[in-house]
Amino acid sequence: MAYDTGNVFAKILRGEMPCHKVFEDESTLAFMDIMPQAEGHTLVVPKAKAEDLFDLTPDALAATIATTQKIARAVKKATEAPGIMIAQLNGADAGQTVFHIHFHIIPRWSGIDLRLHARGMEAPEKLAAMAEKIRAAIA
Ligand code: AMP
């Protein structure tokens, strides 16, 4: 399937849609998931146009996973979560709903189940406050 430039993350990358940004560099962007599966759920995307893992160059993948590691460290610090789950879905059959590759950073606590995937919008002020905490933890 050809990359669809109308997908929501492409719009965020072009500045046509807002996001709660936590980090940006020349190749990647990290922002809060608006339907978090746990408090602190953050997404990392490459700026390169790529639908999934198989569509991304090794260099862009390296930059994206390096940002994922950096932001996961900050998410862990900001949320004080003992565990951090990294997830990345390829194809609708795997549950992918936005067709611009992204890595999920999801804090985990034993005994606390994940909320359902891509359901239940979080209050914007809660997302903004969490983004602020994560940005502070990067520094
Ligand atoms: P996936 O199903 O792996 O493609 O994940 C897509 C993720 O994007 C889901 O966790 C959604 O909650 C999230 N999402 C959808 N629209 C937005 C948006 N406008 N801003 C931030 N996250 C979003």
JSON list of C-alpha atoms and ligand atoms in Angstrom, two decimals:
[
{"chain": "A", "resi": 1, "resn": "MET", "atom": "CA", "xyz": [0.00, 0.00, 0.00]},
{"chain": "A", "resi": 2, "resn": "ALA", "atom": "CA", "xyz": [1.37, 3.46, -0.90]},
{"chain": "A", "resi": 3, "resn": "TYR", "atom": "CA", "xyz": [2.03, 5.90, 1.95]},
{"chain": "A", "resi": 4, "resn": "ASP", "atom": "CA", "xyz": [-1.09, 8.05, 2.57]},
{"chain": "A", "resi": 5, "resn": "THR", "atom": "CA", "xyz": [-0.01, 11.65, 3.21]},
{"chain": "A", "resi": 6, "resn": "GLY", "atom": "CA", "xyz": [-3.45, 12.33, 4.75]},
{"chain": "A", "resi": 7, "resn": "ASN", "atom": "CA", "xyz": [-2.80, 10.15, 7.82]},
{"chain": "A", "resi": 8, "resn": "VAL", "atom": "CA", "xyz": [-3.08, 11.90, 11.18]},
{"chain": "A", "resi": 9, "resn": "PHE", "atom": "CA", "xyz": [0.63, 11.70, 12.09]},
{"chain": "A", "resi": 10, "resn": "ALA", "atom": "CA", "xyz": [1.60, 13.16, 8.69]},
{"chain": "A", "resi": 11, "resn": "LYS", "atom": "CA", "xyz": [-0.75, 16.05, 9.50]},
{"chain": "A", "resi": 12, "resn": "ILE", "atom": "CA", "xyz": [0.88, 16.49, 12.93]},
{"chain": "A", "resi": 13, "resn": "LEU", "atom": "CA", "xyz": [4.34, 16.45, 11.31]},
{"chain": "A", "resi": 14, "resn": "ARG", "atom": "CA", "xyz": [3.26, 19.13, 8.82]},
{"chain": "A", "resi": 15, "resn": "GLY", "atom": "CA", "xyz": [1.82, 21.24, 11.67]},
{"chain": "A", "resi": 16, "resn": "GLU", "atom": "CA", "xyz": [-1.72, 20.89, 10.33]},
{"chain": "A", "resi": 17, "resn": "MET", "atom": "CA", "xyz": [-2.93, 19.21, 13.53]},
{"chain": "A", "resi": 18, "resn": "PRO", "atom": "CA", "xyz": [-1.93, 19.93, 17.12]},
{"chain": "A", "resi": 19, "resn": "CYS", "atom": "CA", "xyz": [-0.07, 17.57, 19.43]},
{"chain": "A", "resi": 20, "resn": "HIS", "atom": "CA", "xyz": [1.32, 17.58, 22.96]},
{"chain": "A", "resi": 21, "resn": "LYS", "atom": "CA", "xyz": [4.95, 17.58, 21.88]},
{"chain": "A", "resi": 22, "resn": "VAL", "atom": "CA", "xyz": [7.63, 16.22, 24.20]},
{"chain": "A", "resi": 23, "resn": "PHE", "atom": "CA", "xyz": [10.66, 16.16, 21.89]},
{"chain": "A", "resi": 24, "resn": "GLU", "atom": "CA", "xyz": [11.75, 16.93, 18.34]},
{"chain": "A", "resi": 25, "resn": "ASP", "atom": "CA", "xyz": [15.02, 16.65, 16.43]},
{"chain": "A", "resi": 26, "resn": "GLU", "atom": "CA", "xyz": [15.88, 16.71, 12.72]},
{"chain": "A", "resi": 27, "resn": "SER", "atom": "CA", "xyz": [14.61, 13.16, 12.12]},
{"chain": "A", "resi": 28, "resn": "THR", "atom": "CA", "xyz": [12.00, 12.38, 14.79]},
{"chain": "A", "resi": 29, "resn": "LEU", "atom": "CA", "xyz": [9.08, 13.73, 16.82]},
{"chain": "A", "resi": 30, "resn": "ALA", "atom": "CA", "xyz": [7.65, 12.49, 20.14]},
{"chain": "A", "resi": 31, "resn": "PHE", "atom": "CA", "xyz": [4.21, 13.43, 21.46]},
{"chain": "A", "resi": 32, "resn": "MET", "atom": "CA", "xyz": [1.51, 12.22, 23.82]},
{"chain": "A", "resi": 33, "resn": "ASP", "atom": "CA", "xyz": [-0.97, 9.57, 22.66]},
{"chain": "A", "resi": 34, "resn": "ILE", "atom": "CA", "xyz": [-4.40, 11.22, 22.95]},
{"chain": "A", "resi": 35, "resn": "MET", "atom": "CA", "xyz": [-6.04, 7.89, 23.86]},
{"chain": "A", "resi": 36, "resn": "PRO", "atom": "CA", "xyz": [-3.44, 6.59, 26.31]},
{"chain": "A", "resi": 37, "resn": "GLN", "atom": "CA", "xyz": [-3.39, 2.96, 27.37]},
{"chain": "A", "resi": 38, "resn": "ALA", "atom": "CA", "xyz": [-1.66, 4.08, 30.57]},
{"chain": "A", "resi": 39, "resn": "GLU", "atom": "CA", "xyz": [-0.70, 7.41, 32.08]},
{"chain": "A", "resi": 40, "resn": "GLY", "atom": "CA", "xyz": [2.36, 8.73, 30.23]},
{"chain": "A", "resi": 41, "resn": "HIS", "atom": "CA", "xyz": [1.72, 6.80, 26.97]},
{"chain": "A", "resi": 42, "resn": "THR", "atom": "CA", "xyz": [3.94, 8.56, 24.42]},
{"chain": "A", "resi": 43, "resn": "LEU", "atom": "CA", "xyz": [4.49, 8.03, 20.69]},
{"chain": "A", "resi": 44, "resn": "VAL", "atom": "CA", "xyz": [7.70, 8.43, 18.67]},
{"chain": "A", "resi": 45, "resn": "VAL", "atom": "CA", "xyz": [7.56, 8.88, 14.89]},
{"chain": "A", "resi": 46, "resn": "PRO", "atom": "CA", "xyz": [10.21, 9.40, 12.23]},
{"chain": "A", "resi": 47, "resn": "LYS", "atom": "CA", "xyz": [9.81, 12.47, 10.03]},
{"chain": "A", "resi": 48, "resn": "ALA", "atom": "CA", "xyz": [10.44, 10.24, 7.01]},
{"chain": "A", "resi": 49, "resn": "LYS", "atom": "CA", "xyz": [7.29, 9.14, 5.17]},
{"chain": "A", "resi": 50, "resn": "ALA", "atom": "CA", "xyz": [6.99, 5.45, 6.04]},
{"chain": "A", "resi": 51, "resn": "GLU", "atom": "CA", "xyz": [3.91, 3.40, 6.66]},
{"chain": "A", "resi": 52, "resn": "ASP", "atom": "CA", "xyz": [5.48, 0.65, 8.74]},
{"chain": "A", "resi": 53, "resn": "LEU", "atom": "CA", "xyz": [8.73, -1.02, 9.79]},
{"chain": "A", "resi": 54, "resn": "PHE", "atom": "CA", "xyz": [9.31, -2.50, 6.35]},
{"chain": "A", "resi": 55, "resn": "ASP", "atom": "CA", "xyz": [8.99, 0.88, 4.69]},
{"chain": "A", "resi": 56, "resn": "LEU", "atom": "CA", "xyz": [11.63, 2.69, 6.77]},
{"chain": "A", "resi": 57, "resn": "THR", "atom": "CA", "xyz": [15.31, 3.04, 5.85]},
{"chain": "A", "resi": 58, "resn": "PRO", "atom": "CA", "xyz": [17.82, 1.59, 8.35]},
{"chain": "A", "resi": 59, "resn": "ASP", "atom": "CA", "xyz": [19.12, 5.10, 9.08]},
{"chain": "A", "resi": 60, "resn": "ALA", "atom": "CA", "xyz": [15.65, 6.47, 9.83]},
{"chain": "A", "resi": 61, "resn": "LEU", "atom": "CA", "xyz": [14.92, 3.38, 11.93]},
{"chain": "A", "resi": 62, "resn": "ALA", "atom": "CA", "xyz": [18.13, 3.89, 13.91]},
{"chain": "A", "resi": 63, "resn": "ALA", "atom": "CA", "xyz": [17.21, 7.52, 14.59]},
{"chain": "A", "resi": 64, "resn": "THR", "atom": "CA", "xyz": [13.67, 6.55, 15.63]},
{"chain": "A", "resi": 65, "resn": "ILE", "atom": "CA", "xyz": [14.74, 3.80, 18.03]},
{"chain": "A", "resi": 66, "resn": "ALA", "atom": "CA", "xyz": [17.42, 6.09, 19.52]},
{"chain": "A", "resi": 67, "resn": "THR", "atom": "CA", "xyz": [14.73, 8.72, 20.20]},
{"chain": "A", "resi": 68, "resn": "THR", "atom": "CA", "xyz": [12.46, 6.00, 21.57]},
{"chain": "A", "resi": 69, "resn": "GLN", "atom": "CA", "xyz": [15.15, 4.97, 24.06]},
{"chain": "A", "resi": 70, "resn": "LYS", "atom": "CA", "xyz": [15.78, 8.60, 25.08]},
{"chain": "A", "resi": 71, "resn": "ILE", "atom": "CA", "xyz": [12.09, 9.37, 25.56]},
{"chain": "A", "resi": 72, "resn": "ALA", "atom": "CA", "xyz": [11.35, 6.04, 27.27]},
{"chain": "A", "resi": 73, "resn": "ARG", "atom": "CA", "xyz": [13.99, 6.94, 29.85]},
{"chain": "A", "resi": 74, "resn": "ALA", "atom": "CA", "xyz": [12.27, 10.31, 30.43]},
{"chain": "A", "resi": 75, "resn": "VAL", "atom": "CA", "xyz": [8.79, 8.72, 30.57]},
{"chain": "A", "resi": 76, "resn": "LYS", "atom": "CA", "xyz": [10.06, 6.24, 33.19]},
{"chain": "A", "resi": 77, "resn": "LYS", "atom": "CA", "xyz": [11.49, 9.08, 35.27]},
{"chain": "A", "resi": 78, "resn": "ALA", "atom": "CA", "xyz": [8.39, 11.30, 34.89]},
{"chain": "A", "resi": 79, "resn": "THR", "atom": "CA", "xyz": [5.85, 8.58, 35.72]},
{"chain": "A", "resi": 80, "resn": "GLU", "atom": "CA", "xyz": [8.04, 6.61, 38.18]},
{"chain": "A", "resi": 81, "resn": "ALA", "atom": "CA", "xyz": [6.73, 3.48, 36.42]},
{"chain": "A", "resi": 82, "resn": "PRO", "atom": "CA", "xyz": [8.72, 0.34, 37.29]},
{"chain": "A", "resi": 83, "resn": "GLY", "atom": "CA", "xyz": [8.19, -1.09, 33.80]},
{"chain": "A", "resi": 84, "resn": "ILE", "atom": "CA", "xyz": [8.11, 0.39, 30.31]},
{"chain": "A", "resi": 85, "resn": "MET", "atom": "CA", "xyz": [6.57, -1.41, 27.36]},
{"chain": "A", "resi": 86, "resn": "ILE", "atom": "CA", "xyz": [7.63, -0.55, 23.79]},
{"chain": "A", "resi": 87, "resn": "ALA", "atom": "CA", "xyz": [5.15, -1.57, 21.09]},
{"chain": "A", "resi": 88, "resn": "GLN", "atom": "CA", "xyz": [5.12, -1.15, 17.32]},
{"chain": "A", "resi": 89, "resn": "LEU", "atom": "CA", "xyz": [2.34, -2.53, 15.12]},
{"chain": "A", "resi": 90, "resn": "ASN", "atom": "CA", "xyz": [2.65, -3.33, 11.40]},
{"chain": "A", "resi": 91, "resn": "GLY", "atom": "CA", "xyz": [-0.54, -3.66, 9.36]},
{"chain": "A", "resi": 92, "resn": "ALA", "atom": "CA", "xyz": [-4.22, -3.52, 10.20]},
{"chain": "A", "resi": 93, "resn": "ASP", "atom": "CA", "xyz": [-4.15, -7.23, 11.03]},
{"chain": "A", "resi": 94, "resn": "ALA", "atom": "CA", "xyz": [-1.63, -6.47, 13.76]},
{"chain": "A", "resi": 95, "resn": "GLY", "atom": "CA", "xyz": [-3.86, -3.68, 15.10]},
{"chain": "A", "resi": 96, "resn": "GLN", "atom": "CA", "xyz": [-2.17, -0.72, 13.38]},
{"chain": "A", "resi": 97, "resn": "THR", "atom": "CA", "xyz": [-4.66, 2.13, 13.04]},
{"chain": "A", "resi": 98, "resn": "VAL", "atom": "CA", "xyz": [-2.44, 5.04, 11.95]},
{"chain": "A", "resi": 99, "resn": "PHE", "atom": "CA", "xyz": [-0.36, 4.27, 8.87]},
{"chain": "A", "resi": 100, "resn": "HIS", "atom": "CA", "xyz": [2.76, 6.27, 9.66]},
{"chain": "A", "resi": 101, "resn": "ILE", "atom": "CA", "xyz": [5.20, 4.10, 11.60]},
{"chain": "A", "resi": 102, "resn": "HIS", "atom": "CA", "xyz": [5.37, 4.87, 15.32]},
{"chain": "A", "resi": 103, "resn": "PHE", "atom": "CA", "xyz": [6.72, 3.36, 18.51]},
{"chain": "A", "resi": 104, "resn": "HIS", "atom": "CA", "xyz": [4.47, 3.29, 21.58]},
{"chain": "A", "resi": 105, "resn": "ILE", "atom": "CA", "xyz": [6.14, 3.96, 24.95]},
{"chain": "A", "resi": 106, "resn": "ILE", "atom": "CA", "xyz": [3.75, 2.67, 27.61]},
{"chain": "A", "resi": 107, "resn": "PRO", "atom": "CA", "xyz": [4.47, 2.78, 31.35]},
{"chain": "A", "resi": 108, "resn": "ARG", "atom": "CA", "xyz": [3.49, -0.40, 33.21]},
{"chain": "A", "resi": 109, "resn": "TRP", "atom": "CA", "xyz": [2.73, -1.19, 36.81]},
{"chain": "A", "resi": 110, "resn": "SER", "atom": "CA", "xyz": [2.17, -4.73, 38.01]},
{"chain": "A", "resi": 111, "resn": "GLY", "atom": "CA", "xyz": [-1.55, -5.31, 38.71]},
{"chain": "A", "resi": 112, "resn": "ILE", "atom": "CA", "xyz": [-2.67, -2.35, 36.55]},
{"chain": "A", "resi": 113, "resn": "ASP", "atom": "CA", "xyz": [-4.13, -3.52, 33.25]},
{"chain": "A", "resi": 114, "resn": "LEU", "atom": "CA", "xyz": [-3.63, -1.61, 30.03]},
{"chain": "A", "resi": 115, "resn": "ARG", "atom": "CA", "xyz": [-6.62, 0.44, 28.88]},
{"chain": "A", "resi": 116, "resn": "LEU", "atom": "CA", "xyz": [-8.08, -0.51, 25.50]},
{"chain": "A", "resi": 117, "resn": "HIS", "atom": "CA", "xyz": [-6.07, 0.42, 22.43]},
{"chain": "A", "resi": 118, "resn": "ALA", "atom": "CA", "xyz": [-7.04, 3.70, 20.68]},
{"chain": "A", "resi": 119, "resn": "ARG", "atom": "CA", "xyz": [-10.22, 4.28, 22.72]},
{"chain": "A", "resi": 120, "resn": "GLY", "atom": "CA", "xyz": [-11.13, 6.85, 25.34]},
{"chain": "A", "resi": 121, "resn": "MET", "atom": "CA", "xyz": [-9.75, 10.35, 24.81]},
{"chain": "A", "resi": 122, "resn": "GLU", "atom": "CA", "xyz": [-7.69, 11.80, 27.66]},
{"chain": "A", "resi": 123, "resn": "ALA", "atom": "CA", "xyz": [-8.43, 15.34, 28.92]},
{"chain": "A", "resi": 124, "resn": "PRO", "atom": "CA", "xyz": [-6.13, 17.80, 27.07]},
{"chain": "A", "resi": 125, "resn": "GLU", "atom": "CA", "xyz": [-5.01, 19.43, 30.33]},
{"chain": "A", "resi": 126, "resn": "LYS", "atom": "CA", "xyz": [-3.86, 16.06, 31.70]},
{"chain": "A", "resi": 127, "resn": "LEU", "atom": "CA", "xyz": [-1.91, 15.37, 28.49]},
{"chain": "A", "resi": 128, "resn": "ALA", "atom": "CA", "xyz": [-0.36, 18.84, 28.61]},
{"chain": "A", "resi": 129, "resn": "ALA", "atom": "CA", "xyz": [0.70, 18.36, 32.25]},
{"chain": "A", "resi": 130, "resn": "MET", "atom": "CA", "xyz": [2.24, 14.96, 31.50]},
{"chain": "A", "resi": 131, "resn": "ALA", "atom": "CA", "xyz": [4.05, 16.30, 28.41]},
{"chain": "A", "resi": 132, "resn": "GLU", "atom": "CA", "xyz": [5.52, 19.04, 30.60]},
{"chain": "A", "resi": 133, "resn": "LYS", "atom": "CA", "xyz": [6.74, 16.46, 33.16]},
{"chain": "A", "resi": 134, "resn": "ILE", "atom": "CA", "xyz": [8.33, 14.34, 30.43]},
{"chain": "A", "resi": 135, "resn": "ARG", "atom": "CA", "xyz": [10.00, 17.37, 28.82]},
{"chain": "A", "resi": 136, "resn": "ALA", "atom": "CA", "xyz": [11.45, 18.27, 32.24]},
{"chain": "A", "resi": 137, "resn": "ALA", "atom": "CA", "xyz": [12.70, 14.69, 32.65]},
{"chain": "A", "resi": 138, "resn": "ILE", "atom": "CA", "xyz": [14.55, 14.83, 29.31]},
{"chain": "A", "resi": 139, "resn": "ALA", "atom": "CA", "xyz": [16.60, 17.80, 30.42]},
{"chain": "B", "resi": 1, "resn": "AMP", "atom": "P1", "xyz": [-1.57, 2.08, 16.19]},
{"chain": "B", "resi": 1, "resn": "AMP", "atom": "O1", "xyz": [-2.90, 1.41, 16.38]},
{"chain": "B", "resi": 1, "resn": "AMP", "atom": "O2", "xyz": [-0.39, 1.30, 16.64]},
{"chain": "B", "resi": 1, "resn": "AMP", "atom": "O3", "xyz": [-1.49, 2.57, 14.76]},
{"chain": "B", "resi": 1, "resn": "AMP", "atom": "O4", "xyz": [-1.59, 3.33, 17.16]},
{"chain": "B", "resi": 1, "resn": "AMP", "atom": "C1", "xyz": [-2.09, 4.57, 16.83]},
{"chain": "B", "resi": 1, "resn": "AMP", "atom": "C2", "xyz": [-2.13, 5.35, 18.11]},
{"chain": "B", "resi": 1, "resn": "AMP", "atom": "O5", "xyz": [-2.33, 6.71, 17.78]},
{"chain": "B", "resi": 1, "resn": "AMP", "atom": "C3", "xyz": [-3.26, 4.96, 19.08]},
{"chain": "B", "resi": 1, "resn": "AMP", "atom": "O6", "xyz": [-2.69, 4.60, 20.32]},
{"chain": "B", "resi": 1, "resn": "AMP", "atom": "C4", "xyz": [-4.12, 6.20, 19.15]},
{"chain": "B", "resi": 1, "resn": "AMP", "atom": "O7", "xyz": [-4.62, 6.40, 20.44]},
{"chain": "B", "resi": 1, "resn": "AMP", "atom": "C5", "xyz": [-3.15, 7.29, 18.75]},
{"chain": "B", "resi": 1, "resn": "AMP", "atom": "N1", "xyz": [-3.69, 8.48, 18.13]},
{"chain": "B", "resi": 1, "resn": "AMP", "atom": "C6", "xyz": [-4.67, 8.57, 17.18]},
{"chain": "B", "resi": 1, "resn": "AMP", "atom": "N2", "xyz": [-4.85, 9.85, 16.81]},
{"chain": "B", "resi": 1, "resn": "AMP", "atom": "C7", "xyz": [-3.96, 10.59, 17.53]},
{"chain": "B", "resi": 1, "resn": "AMP", "atom": "C8", "xyz": [-3.64, 11.98, 17.59]},
{"chain": "B", "resi": 1, "resn": "AMP", "atom": "N3", "xyz": [-4.29, 12.89, 16.85]},
{"chain": "B", "resi": 1, "resn": "AMP", "atom": "N4", "xyz": [-2.67, 12.38, 18.44]},
{"chain": "B", "resi": 1, "resn": "AMP", "atom": "C9", "xyz": [-2.01, 11.49, 19.20]},
{"chain": "B", "resi": 1, "resn": "AMP", "atom": "N5", "xyz": [-2.26, 10.17, 19.19]},
{"chain": "B", "resi": 1, "resn": "AMP", "atom": "C10", "xyz": [-3.22, 9.72, 18.37]}
]
